[in-house]
Amino acid sequence: MTQTAPHPTLPAKQMLSEQVHTHLRDAIMGGRHAPGDALKPQDLAKEQGVSLAVVREALVRLVGEGLADRLPNRGFAVPAVSDHRWQEIAEARRTMEPVVLRMAVERGDVDWEARVRAAHHRLARTPAYVPGEGEHYSAAWSEAHRVFHRTLLEGCGNRVLLETFDRTWTASELARRWAAGRHPDRDHAGEHRRLEEAALARDADTAAEVLAGHLALTAAGLT
């Protein structure tokens, strides 16, 4: 029996789309595309040396991640920055994440505890600022920060809730990158340590309270 060979161009197209997506994501998160800037598929395709279809696929992924807006009859653009937009994101996080953390504390197993401890250890040992990256948090710290917060919530075991976290986290991290500036009076390390301690002590009330306060301080700092 003759078998049909896989389409030879499919893997290459997927690889190109992934590369363009990564390039655009890094460019947006790094501030090389300013808030409100148009993301023109034709220009991006020419710049990256790929087809329009590849660029559009990458842009659609960015829309799903909250890193681009799809504008009716006007293509794509970097999300515009505004206090209203940020406060909506902050409100969503303050509403959802303490509830999900409570679920994680109640449902998480021993493996979850080990991952939380490891994620906090990495975050605590990663420099928040490094030479050459200006007043922004370092890329390594930002990733360790994301992993710690996501790991805390993973004990909930609900994929839909975790996907919602991923989207709101990306949107809030974009706002953080645009709001350059250090906050020396804030004890980030202490806040994260208290989150870890409450979660591993299986104290759901304290964990949810600490996380709500943590998110409120972040929102206030970016207004």
JSON list of C-alpha atoms in Angstrom, two decimals:
[
{"chain": "A", "resi": 1, "resn": "MET", "atom": "CA", "xyz": [0.00, 0.00, 0.00]},
{"chain": "A", "resi": 2, "resn": "THR", "atom": "CA", "xyz": [1.40, 3.37, -1.01]},
{"chain": "A", "resi": 3, "resn": "GLN", "atom": "CA", "xyz": [1.61, 5.96, 1.75]},
{"chain": "A", "resi": 4, "resn": "THR", "atom": "CA", "xyz": [1.39, 9.69, 1.12]},
{"chain": "A", "resi": 5, "resn": "ALA", "atom": "CA", "xyz": [4.54, 11.49, 2.23]},
{"chain": "A", "resi": 6, "resn": "PRO", "atom": "CA", "xyz": [4.12, 14.46, 4.59]},
{"chain": "A", "resi": 7, "resn": "HIS", "atom": "CA", "xyz": [3.98, 17.84, 2.90]},
{"chain": "A", "resi": 8, "resn": "PRO", "atom": "CA", "xyz": [7.65, 18.85, 2.68]},
{"chain": "A", "resi": 9, "resn": "THR", "atom": "CA", "xyz": [7.02, 22.54, 3.24]},
{"chain": "A", "resi": 10, "resn": "LEU", "atom": "CA", "xyz": [4.97, 22.23, 6.44]},
{"chain": "A", "resi": 11, "resn": "PRO", "atom": "CA", "xyz": [7.83, 21.78, 8.93]},
{"chain": "A", "resi": 12, "resn": "ALA", "atom": "CA", "xyz": [9.81, 24.59, 7.30]},
{"chain": "A", "resi": 13, "resn": "LYS", "atom": "CA", "xyz": [6.82, 26.94, 7.47]},
{"chain": "A", "resi": 14, "resn": "GLN", "atom": "CA", "xyz": [6.24, 26.11, 11.12]},
{"chain": "A", "resi": 15, "resn": "MET", "atom": "CA", "xyz": [9.90, 26.72, 11.89]},
{"chain": "A", "resi": 16, "resn": "LEU", "atom": "CA", "xyz": [9.86, 30.07, 10.12]},
{"chain": "A", "resi": 17, "resn": "SER", "atom": "CA", "xyz": [6.67, 31.10, 11.92]},
{"chain": "A", "resi": 18, "resn": "GLU", "atom": "CA", "xyz": [8.23, 30.18, 15.26]},
{"chain": "A", "resi": 19, "resn": "GLN", "atom": "CA", "xyz": [11.35, 32.22, 14.44]},
{"chain": "A", "resi": 20, "resn": "VAL", "atom": "CA", "xyz": [9.33, 35.27, 13.38]},
{"chain": "A", "resi": 21, "resn": "HIS", "atom": "CA", "xyz": [7.10, 34.95, 16.45]},
{"chain": "A", "resi": 22, "resn": "THR", "atom": "CA", "xyz": [10.13, 34.83, 18.76]},
{"chain": "A", "resi": 23, "resn": "HIS", "atom": "CA", "xyz": [11.74, 37.80, 16.99]},
{"chain": "A", "resi": 24, "resn": "LEU", "atom": "CA", "xyz": [8.59, 39.93, 17.23]},
{"chain": "A", "resi": 25, "resn": "ARG", "atom": "CA", "xyz": [7.91, 38.91, 20.81]},
{"chain": "A", "resi": 26, "resn": "ASP", "atom": "CA", "xyz": [11.41, 39.89, 21.88]},
{"chain": "A", "resi": 27, "resn": "ALA", "atom": "CA", "xyz": [11.20, 43.16, 19.92]},
{"chain": "A", "resi": 28, "resn": "ILE", "atom": "CA", "xyz": [7.89, 44.12, 21.56]},
{"chain": "A", "resi": 29, "resn": "MET", "atom": "CA", "xyz": [8.97, 43.10, 25.06]},
{"chain": "A", "resi": 30, "resn": "GLY", "atom": "CA", "xyz": [12.28, 44.89, 24.56]},
{"chain": "A", "resi": 31, "resn": "GLY", "atom": "CA", "xyz": [10.60, 48.14, 23.56]},
{"chain": "A", "resi": 32, "resn": "ARG", "atom": "CA", "xyz": [11.84, 48.18, 19.96]},
{"chain": "A", "resi": 33, "resn": "HIS", "atom": "CA", "xyz": [8.20, 48.55, 18.90]},
{"chain": "A", "resi": 34, "resn": "ALA", "atom": "CA", "xyz": [6.57, 51.34, 20.91]},
{"chain": "A", "resi": 35, "resn": "PRO", "atom": "CA", "xyz": [3.03, 51.20, 22.35]},
{"chain": "A", "resi": 36, "resn": "GLY", "atom": "CA", "xyz": [0.52, 51.79, 19.57]},
{"chain": "A", "resi": 37, "resn": "ASP", "atom": "CA", "xyz": [3.00, 51.15, 16.74]},
{"chain": "A", "resi": 38, "resn": "ALA", "atom": "CA", "xyz": [1.55, 49.47, 13.66]},
{"chain": "A", "resi": 39, "resn": "LEU", "atom": "CA", "xyz": [2.81, 45.97, 12.93]},
{"chain": "A", "resi": 40, "resn": "LYS", "atom": "CA", "xyz": [2.56, 45.87, 9.14]},
{"chain": "A", "resi": 41, "resn": "PRO", "atom": "CA", "xyz": [2.71, 42.32, 7.77]},
{"chain": "A", "resi": 42, "resn": "GLN", "atom": "CA", "xyz": [4.14, 43.44, 4.42]},
{"chain": "A", "resi": 43, "resn": "ASP", "atom": "CA", "xyz": [7.00, 45.36, 6.05]},
{"chain": "A", "resi": 44, "resn": "LEU", "atom": "CA", "xyz": [7.72, 42.59, 8.54]},
{"chain": "A", "resi": 45, "resn": "ALA", "atom": "CA", "xyz": [7.73, 39.94, 5.81]},
{"chain": "A", "resi": 46, "resn": "LYS", "atom": "CA", "xyz": [10.24, 41.97, 3.80]},
{"chain": "A", "resi": 47, "resn": "GLU", "atom": "CA", "xyz": [12.37, 42.63, 6.88]},
{"chain": "A", "resi": 48, "resn": "GLN", "atom": "CA", "xyz": [12.46, 38.95, 7.90]},
{"chain": "A", "resi": 49, "resn": "GLY", "atom": "CA", "xyz": [12.64, 37.56, 4.36]},
{"chain": "A", "resi": 50, "resn": "VAL", "atom": "CA", "xyz": [9.56, 35.37, 4.77]},
{"chain": "A", "resi": 51, "resn": "SER", "atom": "CA", "xyz": [6.09, 35.12, 3.28]},
{"chain": "A", "resi": 52, "resn": "LEU", "atom": "CA", "xyz": [3.05, 37.13, 4.37]},
{"chain": "A", "resi": 53, "resn": "ALA", "atom": "CA", "xyz": [1.40, 33.90, 5.54]},
{"chain": "A", "resi": 54, "resn": "VAL", "atom": "CA", "xyz": [4.28, 33.20, 7.94]},
{"chain": "A", "resi": 55, "resn": "VAL", "atom": "CA", "xyz": [4.13, 36.72, 9.39]},
{"chain": "A", "resi": 56, "resn": "ARG", "atom": "CA", "xyz": [0.36, 36.67, 9.79]},
{"chain": "A", "resi": 57, "resn": "GLU", "atom": "CA", "xyz": [0.54, 33.36, 11.61]},
{"chain": "A", "resi": 58, "resn": "ALA", "atom": "CA", "xyz": [3.10, 34.80, 14.02]},
{"chain": "A", "resi": 59, "resn": "LEU", "atom": "CA", "xyz": [1.03, 37.95, 14.55]},
{"chain": "A", "resi": 60, "resn": "VAL", "atom": "CA", "xyz": [-2.11, 35.95, 15.30]},
{"chain": "A", "resi": 61, "resn": "ARG", "atom": "CA", "xyz": [-0.16, 34.09, 18.00]},
{"chain": "A", "resi": 62, "resn": "LEU", "atom": "CA", "xyz": [0.96, 37.42, 19.47]},
{"chain": "A", "resi": 63, "resn": "VAL", "atom": "CA", "xyz": [-2.67, 38.58, 19.58]},
{"chain": "A", "resi": 64, "resn": "GLY", "atom": "CA", "xyz": [-3.54, 35.43, 21.53]},
{"chain": "A", "resi": 65, "resn": "GLU", "atom": "CA", "xyz": [-0.75, 36.19, 23.99]},
{"chain": "A", "resi": 66, "resn": "GLY", "atom": "CA", "xyz": [-1.84, 39.79, 24.52]},
{"chain": "A", "resi": 67, "resn": "LEU", "atom": "CA", "xyz": [1.26, 41.23, 22.84]},
{"chain": "A", "resi": 68, "resn": "ALA", "atom": "CA", "xyz": [-0.56, 42.61, 19.80]},
{"chain": "A", "resi": 69, "resn": "ASP", "atom": "CA", "xyz": [-4.01, 43.95, 18.95]},
{"chain": "A", "resi": 70, "resn": "ARG", "atom": "CA", "xyz": [-5.90, 43.08, 15.79]},
{"chain": "A", "resi": 71, "resn": "LEU", "atom": "CA", "xyz": [-7.53, 46.23, 14.46]},
{"chain": "A", "resi": 72, "resn": "PRO", "atom": "CA", "xyz": [-10.59, 46.02, 12.19]},
{"chain": "A", "resi": 73, "resn": "ASN", "atom": "CA", "xyz": [-9.54, 46.86, 8.61]},
{"chain": "A", "resi": 74, "resn": "ARG", "atom": "CA", "xyz": [-6.21, 48.23, 9.90]},
{"chain": "A", "resi": 75, "resn": "GLY", "atom": "CA", "xyz": [-4.08, 45.15, 10.50]},
{"chain": "A", "resi": 76, "resn": "PHE", "atom": "CA", "xyz": [-2.09, 44.70, 13.70]},
{"chain": "A", "resi": 77, "resn": "ALA", "atom": "CA", "xyz": [-0.53, 46.98, 16.30]},
{"chain": "A", "resi": 78, "resn": "VAL", "atom": "CA", "xyz": [1.37, 46.91, 19.58]},
{"chain": "A", "resi": 79, "resn": "PRO", "atom": "CA", "xyz": [-1.14, 47.40, 22.43]},
{"chain": "A", "resi": 80, "resn": "ALA", "atom": "CA", "xyz": [-1.49, 51.03, 23.42]},
{"chain": "A", "resi": 81, "resn": "VAL", "atom": "CA", "xyz": [-0.41, 51.77, 26.96]},
{"chain": "A", "resi": 82, "resn": "SER", "atom": "CA", "xyz": [-2.88, 53.43, 29.30]},
{"chain": "A", "resi": 83, "resn": "ASP", "atom": "CA", "xyz": [-3.69, 53.45, 33.00]},
{"chain": "A", "resi": 84, "resn": "HIS", "atom": "CA", "xyz": [-7.16, 52.13, 32.20]},
{"chain": "A", "resi": 85, "resn": "ARG", "atom": "CA", "xyz": [-5.79, 49.11, 30.33]},
{"chain": "A", "resi": 86, "resn": "TRP", "atom": "CA", "xyz": [-3.26, 48.37, 33.04]},
{"chain": "A", "resi": 87, "resn": "GLN", "atom": "CA", "xyz": [-5.83, 48.67, 35.83]},
{"chain": "A", "resi": 88, "resn": "GLU", "atom": "CA", "xyz": [-8.12, 46.23, 34.00]},
{"chain": "A", "resi": 89, "resn": "ILE", "atom": "CA", "xyz": [-5.28, 43.73, 33.81]},
{"chain": "A", "resi": 90, "resn": "ALA", "atom": "CA", "xyz": [-4.36, 44.34, 37.45]},
{"chain": "A", "resi": 91, "resn": "GLU", "atom": "CA", "xyz": [-7.98, 43.90, 38.56]},
{"chain": "A", "resi": 92, "resn": "ALA", "atom": "CA", "xyz": [-8.23, 40.63, 36.64]},
{"chain": "A", "resi": 93, "resn": "ARG", "atom": "CA", "xyz": [-5.07, 39.32, 38.29]},
{"chain": "A", "resi": 94, "resn": "ARG", "atom": "CA", "xyz": [-6.10, 40.41, 41.80]},
{"chain": "A", "resi": 95, "resn": "THR", "atom": "CA", "xyz": [-9.49, 38.73, 41.29]},
{"chain": "A", "resi": 96, "resn": "MET", "atom": "CA", "xyz": [-8.24, 35.46, 39.83]},
{"chain": "A", "resi": 97, "resn": "GLU", "atom": "CA", "xyz": [-4.79, 34.62, 41.14]},
{"chain": "A", "resi": 98, "resn": "PRO", "atom": "CA", "xyz": [-5.47, 34.51, 44.91]},
{"chain": "A", "resi": 99, "resn": "VAL", "atom": "CA", "xyz": [-8.40, 32.15, 44.22]},
{"chain": "A", "resi": 100, "resn": "VAL", "atom": "CA", "xyz": [-6.24, 29.91, 42.03]},
{"chain": "A", "resi": 101, "resn": "LEU", "atom": "CA", "xyz": [-3.45, 29.95, 44.61]},
{"chain": "A", "resi": 102, "resn": "ARG", "atom": "CA", "xyz": [-5.91, 28.84, 47.28]},
{"chain": "A", "resi": 103, "resn": "MET", "atom": "CA", "xyz": [-6.86, 25.91, 45.03]},
{"chain": "A", "resi": 104, "resn": "ALA", "atom": "CA", "xyz": [-3.18, 25.10, 44.46]},
{"chain": "A", "resi": 105, "resn": "VAL", "atom": "CA", "xyz": [-2.43, 25.06, 48.19]},
{"chain": "A", "resi": 106, "resn": "GLU", "atom": "CA", "xyz": [-5.35, 22.71, 48.77]},
{"chain": "A", "resi": 107, "resn": "ARG", "atom": "CA", "xyz": [-4.65, 20.41, 45.79]},
{"chain": "A", "resi": 108, "resn": "GLY", "atom": "CA", "xyz": [-0.89, 20.51, 45.23]},
{"chain": "A", "resi": 109, "resn": "ASP", "atom": "CA", "xyz": [1.12, 17.36, 45.87]},
{"chain": "A", "resi": 110, "resn": "VAL", "atom": "CA", "xyz": [4.68, 16.81, 47.10]},
{"chain": "A", "resi": 111, "resn": "ASP", "atom": "CA", "xyz": [6.09, 17.25, 43.59]},
{"chain": "A", "resi": 112, "resn": "TRP", "atom": "CA", "xyz": [4.39, 20.66, 43.42]},
{"chain": "A", "resi": 113, "resn": "GLU", "atom": "CA", "xyz": [5.98, 21.60, 46.75]},
{"chain": "A", "resi": 114, "resn": "ALA", "atom": "CA", "xyz": [9.41, 20.67, 45.38]},
{"chain": "A", "resi": 115, "resn": "ARG", "atom": "CA", "xyz": [8.87, 22.73, 42.22]},
{"chain": "A", "resi": 116, "resn": "VAL", "atom": "CA", "xyz": [7.75, 25.75, 44.26]},
{"chain": "A", "resi": 117, "resn": "ARG", "atom": "CA", "xyz": [10.84, 25.53, 46.45]},
{"chain": "A", "resi": 118, "resn": "ALA", "atom": "CA", "xyz": [13.13, 25.18, 43.41]},
{"chain": "A", "resi": 119, "resn": "ALA", "atom": "CA", "xyz": [11.46, 28.06, 41.55]},
{"chain": "A", "resi": 120, "resn": "HIS", "atom": "CA", "xyz": [11.78, 30.34, 44.56]},
{"chain": "A", "resi": 121, "resn": "HIS", "atom": "CA", "xyz": [15.42, 29.38, 45.03]},
{"chain": "A", "resi": 122, "resn": "ARG", "atom": "CA", "xyz": [16.18, 30.31, 41.41]},
{"chain": "A", "resi": 123, "resn": "LEU", "atom": "CA", "xyz": [14.31, 33.61, 41.72]},
{"chain": "A", "resi": 124, "resn": "ALA", "atom": "CA", "xyz": [16.09, 34.52, 44.96]},
{"chain": "A", "resi": 125, "resn": "ARG", "atom": "CA", "xyz": [19.49, 33.80, 43.38]},
{"chain": "A", "resi": 126, "resn": "THR", "atom": "CA", "xyz": [18.89, 35.68, 40.12]},
{"chain": "A", "resi": 127, "resn": "PRO", "atom": "CA", "xyz": [20.00, 39.35, 39.99]},
{"chain": "A", "resi": 128, "resn": "ALA", "atom": "CA", "xyz": [17.07, 41.68, 39.32]},
{"chain": "A", "resi": 129, "resn": "TYR", "atom": "CA", "xyz": [19.28, 44.18, 37.48]},
{"chain": "A", "resi": 130, "resn": "VAL", "atom": "CA", "xyz": [22.38, 43.65, 35.37]},
{"chain": "A", "resi": 131, "resn": "PRO", "atom": "CA", "xyz": [24.71, 46.06, 33.58]},
{"chain": "A", "resi": 132, "resn": "GLY", "atom": "CA", "xyz": [23.62, 46.74, 30.04]},
{"chain": "A", "resi": 133, "resn": "GLU", "atom": "CA", "xyz": [19.89, 46.24, 30.60]},
{"chain": "A", "resi": 134, "resn": "GLY", "atom": "CA", "xyz": [19.24, 49.70, 32.04]},
{"chain": "A", "resi": 135, "resn": "GLU", "atom": "CA", "xyz": [16.56, 50.35, 34.61]},
{"chain": "A", "resi": 136, "resn": "HIS", "atom": "CA", "xyz": [14.45, 47.39, 33.50]},
{"chain": "A", "resi": 137, "resn": "TYR", "atom": "CA", "xyz": [14.44, 44.12, 35.39]},
{"chain": "A", "resi": 138, "resn": "SER", "atom": "CA", "xyz": [16.90, 41.70, 33.80]},
{"chain": "A", "resi": 139, "resn": "ALA", "atom": "CA", "xyz": [15.54, 39.19, 31.31]},
{"chain": "A", "resi": 140, "resn": "ALA", "atom": "CA", "xyz": [16.76, 36.32, 33.51]},
{"chain": "A", "resi": 141, "resn": "TRP", "atom": "CA", "xyz": [15.02, 37.73, 36.61]},
{"chain": "A", "resi": 142, "resn": "SER", "atom": "CA", "xyz": [11.81, 38.38, 34.69]},
{"chain": "A", "resi": 143, "resn": "GLU", "atom": "CA", "xyz": [11.71, 34.76, 33.53]},
{"chain": "A", "resi": 144, "resn": "ALA", "atom": "CA", "xyz": [12.52, 33.41, 37.00]},
{"chain": "A", "resi": 145, "resn": "HIS", "atom": "CA", "xyz": [9.78, 35.67, 38.39]},
{"chain": "A", "resi": 146, "resn": "ARG", "atom": "CA", "xyz": [7.24, 34.34, 35.88]},
{"chain": "A", "resi": 147, "resn": "VAL", "atom": "CA", "xyz": [8.19, 30.72, 36.57]},
{"chain": "A", "resi": 148, "resn": "PHE", "atom": "CA", "xyz": [7.85, 31.21, 40.34]},
{"chain": "A", "resi": 149, "resn": "HIS", "atom": "CA", "xyz": [4.38, 32.74, 40.13]},
{"chain": "A", "resi": 150, "resn": "ARG", "atom": "CA", "xyz": [3.18, 30.15, 37.61]},
{"chain": "A", "resi": 151, "resn": "THR", "atom": "CA", "xyz": [4.61, 27.27, 39.62]},
{"chain": "A", "resi": 152, "resn": "LEU", "atom": "CA", "xyz": [2.75, 28.49, 42.69]},
{"chain": "A", "resi": 153, "resn": "LEU", "atom": "CA", "xyz": [-0.53, 28.25, 40.77]},
{"chain": "A", "resi": 154, "resn": "GLU", "atom": "CA", "xyz": [0.18, 24.99, 38.94]},
{"chain": "A", "resi": 155, "resn": "GLY", "atom": "CA", "xyz": [-0.94, 22.99, 41.94]},
{"chain": "A", "resi": 156, "resn": "CYS", "atom": "CA", "xyz": [-4.53, 23.92, 41.09]},
{"chain": "A", "resi": 157, "resn": "GLY", "atom": "CA", "xyz": [-4.45, 21.38, 38.26]},
{"chain": "A", "resi": 158, "resn": "ASN", "atom": "CA", "xyz": [-6.77, 23.46, 36.06]},
{"chain": "A", "resi": 159, "resn": "ARG", "atom": "CA", "xyz": [-5.29, 24.02, 32.58]},
{"chain": "A", "resi": 160, "resn": "VAL", "atom": "CA", "xyz": [-7.84, 26.68, 31.61]},
{"chain": "A", "resi": 161, "resn": "LEU", "atom": "CA", "xyz": [-7.04, 28.79, 34.67]},
{"chain": "A", "resi": 162, "resn": "LEU", "atom": "CA", "xyz": [-3.31, 28.45, 34.00]},
{"chain": "A", "resi": 163, "resn": "GLU", "atom": "CA", "xyz": [-3.75, 29.52, 30.36]},
{"chain": "A", "resi": 164, "resn": "THR", "atom": "CA", "xyz": [-5.65, 32.59, 31.61]},
{"chain": "A", "resi": 165, "resn": "PHE", "atom": "CA", "xyz": [-2.77, 33.33, 33.97]},
{"chain": "A", "resi": 166, "resn": "ASP", "atom": "CA", "xyz": [-0.30, 33.07, 31.08]},
{"chain": "A", "resi": 167, "resn": "ARG", "atom": "CA", "xyz": [-2.18, 35.69, 29.07]},
{"chain": "A", "resi": 168, "resn": "THR", "atom": "CA", "xyz": [-2.67, 38.20, 31.89]},
{"chain": "A", "resi": 169, "resn": "TRP", "atom": "CA", "xyz": [0.92, 37.73, 33.05]},
{"chain": "A", "resi": 170, "resn": "THR", "atom": "CA", "xyz": [2.27, 38.53, 29.58]},
{"chain": "A", "resi": 171, "resn": "ALA", "atom": "CA", "xyz": [0.11, 41.65, 29.37]},
{"chain": "A", "resi": 172, "resn": "SER", "atom": "CA", "xyz": [1.20, 42.86, 32.80]},
{"chain": "A", "resi": 173, "resn": "GLU", "atom": "CA", "xyz": [4.84, 42.09, 32.06]},
{"chain": "A", "resi": 174, "resn": "LEU", "atom": "CA", "xyz": [4.57, 44.25, 28.94]},
{"chain": "A", "resi": 175, "resn": "ALA", "atom": "CA", "xyz": [3.30, 47.12, 31.08]},
{"chain": "A", "resi": 176, "resn": "ARG", "atom": "CA", "xyz": [6.16, 46.53, 33.51]},
{"chain": "A", "resi": 177, "resn": "ARG", "atom": "CA", "xyz": [8.71, 46.74, 30.69]},
{"chain": "A", "resi": 178, "resn": "TRP", "atom": "CA", "xyz": [7.27, 50.05, 29.51]},
{"chain": "A", "resi": 179, "resn": "ALA", "atom": "CA", "xyz": [7.23, 51.51, 33.02]},
{"chain": "A", "resi": 180, "resn": "ALA", "atom": "CA", "xyz": [11.00, 51.72, 33.44]},
{"chain": "A", "resi": 181, "resn": "GLY", "atom": "CA", "xyz": [12.20, 52.57, 36.89]},
{"chain": "A", "resi": 182, "resn": "ARG", "atom": "CA", "xyz": [13.36, 50.90, 40.05]},
{"chain": "A", "resi": 183, "resn": "HIS", "atom": "CA", "xyz": [11.45, 50.75, 43.33]},
{"chain": "A", "resi": 184, "resn": "PRO", "atom": "CA", "xyz": [14.18, 50.51, 45.99]},
{"chain": "A", "resi": 185, "resn": "ASP", "atom": "CA", "xyz": [11.73, 50.82, 48.88]},
{"chain": "A", "resi": 186, "resn": "ARG", "atom": "CA", "xyz": [9.85, 47.68, 47.91]},
{"chain": "A", "resi": 187, "resn": "ASP", "atom": "CA", "xyz": [10.90, 44.35, 49.44]},
{"chain": "A", "resi": 188, "resn": "HIS", "atom": "CA", "xyz": [10.31, 42.03, 46.48]},
{"chain": "A", "resi": 189, "resn": "ALA", "atom": "CA", "xyz": [12.46, 39.29, 48.03]},
{"chain": "A", "resi": 190, "resn": "GLY", "atom": "CA", "xyz": [10.49, 39.38, 51.26]},
{"chain": "A", "resi": 191, "resn": "GLU", "atom": "CA", "xyz": [7.16, 39.27, 49.45]},
{"chain": "A", "resi": 192, "resn": "HIS", "atom": "CA", "xyz": [8.20, 36.24, 47.41]},
{"chain": "A", "resi": 193, "resn": "ARG", "atom": "CA", "xyz": [9.63, 34.50, 50.48]},
{"chain": "A", "resi": 194, "resn": "ARG", "atom": "CA", "xyz": [6.36, 34.96, 52.37]},
{"chain": "A", "resi": 195, "resn": "LEU", "atom": "CA", "xyz": [4.45, 33.57, 49.39]},
{"chain": "A", "resi": 196, "resn": "GLU", "atom": "CA", "xyz": [6.62, 30.46, 49.32]},
{"chain": "A", "resi": 197, "resn": "GLU", "atom": "CA", "xyz": [6.40, 29.97, 53.09]},
{"chain": "A", "resi": 198, "resn": "ALA", "atom": "CA", "xyz": [2.62, 30.29, 53.22]},
{"chain": "A", "resi": 199, "resn": "ALA", "atom": "CA", "xyz": [2.11, 27.98, 50.25]},
{"chain": "A", "resi": 200, "resn": "LEU", "atom": "CA", "xyz": [4.40, 25.26, 51.59]},
{"chain": "A", "resi": 201, "resn": "ALA", "atom": "CA", "xyz": [2.86, 25.59, 55.06]},
{"chain": "A", "resi": 202, "resn": "ARG", "atom": "CA", "xyz": [-0.49, 24.85, 53.38]},
{"chain": "A", "resi": 203, "resn": "ASP", "atom": "CA", "xyz": [-1.88, 28.08, 54.79]},
{"chain": "A", "resi": 204, "resn": "ALA", "atom": "CA", "xyz": [-4.29, 28.97, 52.00]},
{"chain": "A", "resi": 205, "resn": "ASP", "atom": "CA", "xyz": [-5.72, 32.05, 53.74]},
{"chain": "A", "resi": 206, "resn": "THR", "atom": "CA", "xyz": [-2.31, 33.64, 54.32]},
{"chain": "A", "resi": 207, "resn": "ALA", "atom": "CA", "xyz": [-1.03, 32.69, 50.87]},
{"chain": "A", "resi": 208, "resn": "ALA", "atom": "CA", "xyz": [-4.04, 34.30, 49.16]},
{"chain": "A", "resi": 209, "resn": "GLU", "atom": "CA", "xyz": [-3.75, 37.41, 51.35]},
{"chain": "A", "resi": 210, "resn": "VAL", "atom": "CA", "xyz": [-0.02, 37.81, 50.67]},
{"chain": "A", "resi": 211, "resn": "LEU", "atom": "CA", "xyz": [-0.51, 37.38, 46.93]},
{"chain": "A", "resi": 212, "resn": "ALA", "atom": "CA", "xyz": [-3.35, 39.92, 46.85]},
{"chain": "A", "resi": 213, "resn": "GLY", "atom": "CA", "xyz": [-1.13, 42.45, 48.62]},
{"chain": "A", "resi": 214, "resn": "HIS", "atom": "CA", "xyz": [1.78, 41.65, 46.31]},
{"chain": "A", "resi": 215, "resn": "LEU", "atom": "CA", "xyz": [-0.36, 42.30, 43.22]},
{"chain": "A", "resi": 216, "resn": "ALA", "atom": "CA", "xyz": [-1.81, 45.49, 44.71]},
{"chain": "A", "resi": 217, "resn": "LEU", "atom": "CA", "xyz": [1.69, 46.91, 45.22]},
{"chain": "A", "resi": 218, "resn": "THR", "atom": "CA", "xyz": [2.62, 46.03, 41.64]},
{"chain": "A", "resi": 219, "resn": "ALA", "atom": "CA", "xyz": [-0.48, 47.77, 40.33]},
{"chain": "A", "resi": 220, "resn": "ALA", "atom": "CA", "xyz": [0.22, 50.87, 42.40]},
{"chain": "A", "resi": 221, "resn": "GLY", "atom": "CA", "xyz": [3.78, 51.02, 41.14]},
{"chain": "A", "resi": 222, "resn": "LEU", "atom": "CA", "xyz": [2.73, 50.97, 37.49]},
{"chain": "A", "resi": 223, "resn": "THR", "atom": "CA", "xyz": [-0.14, 53.45, 37.61]}
]
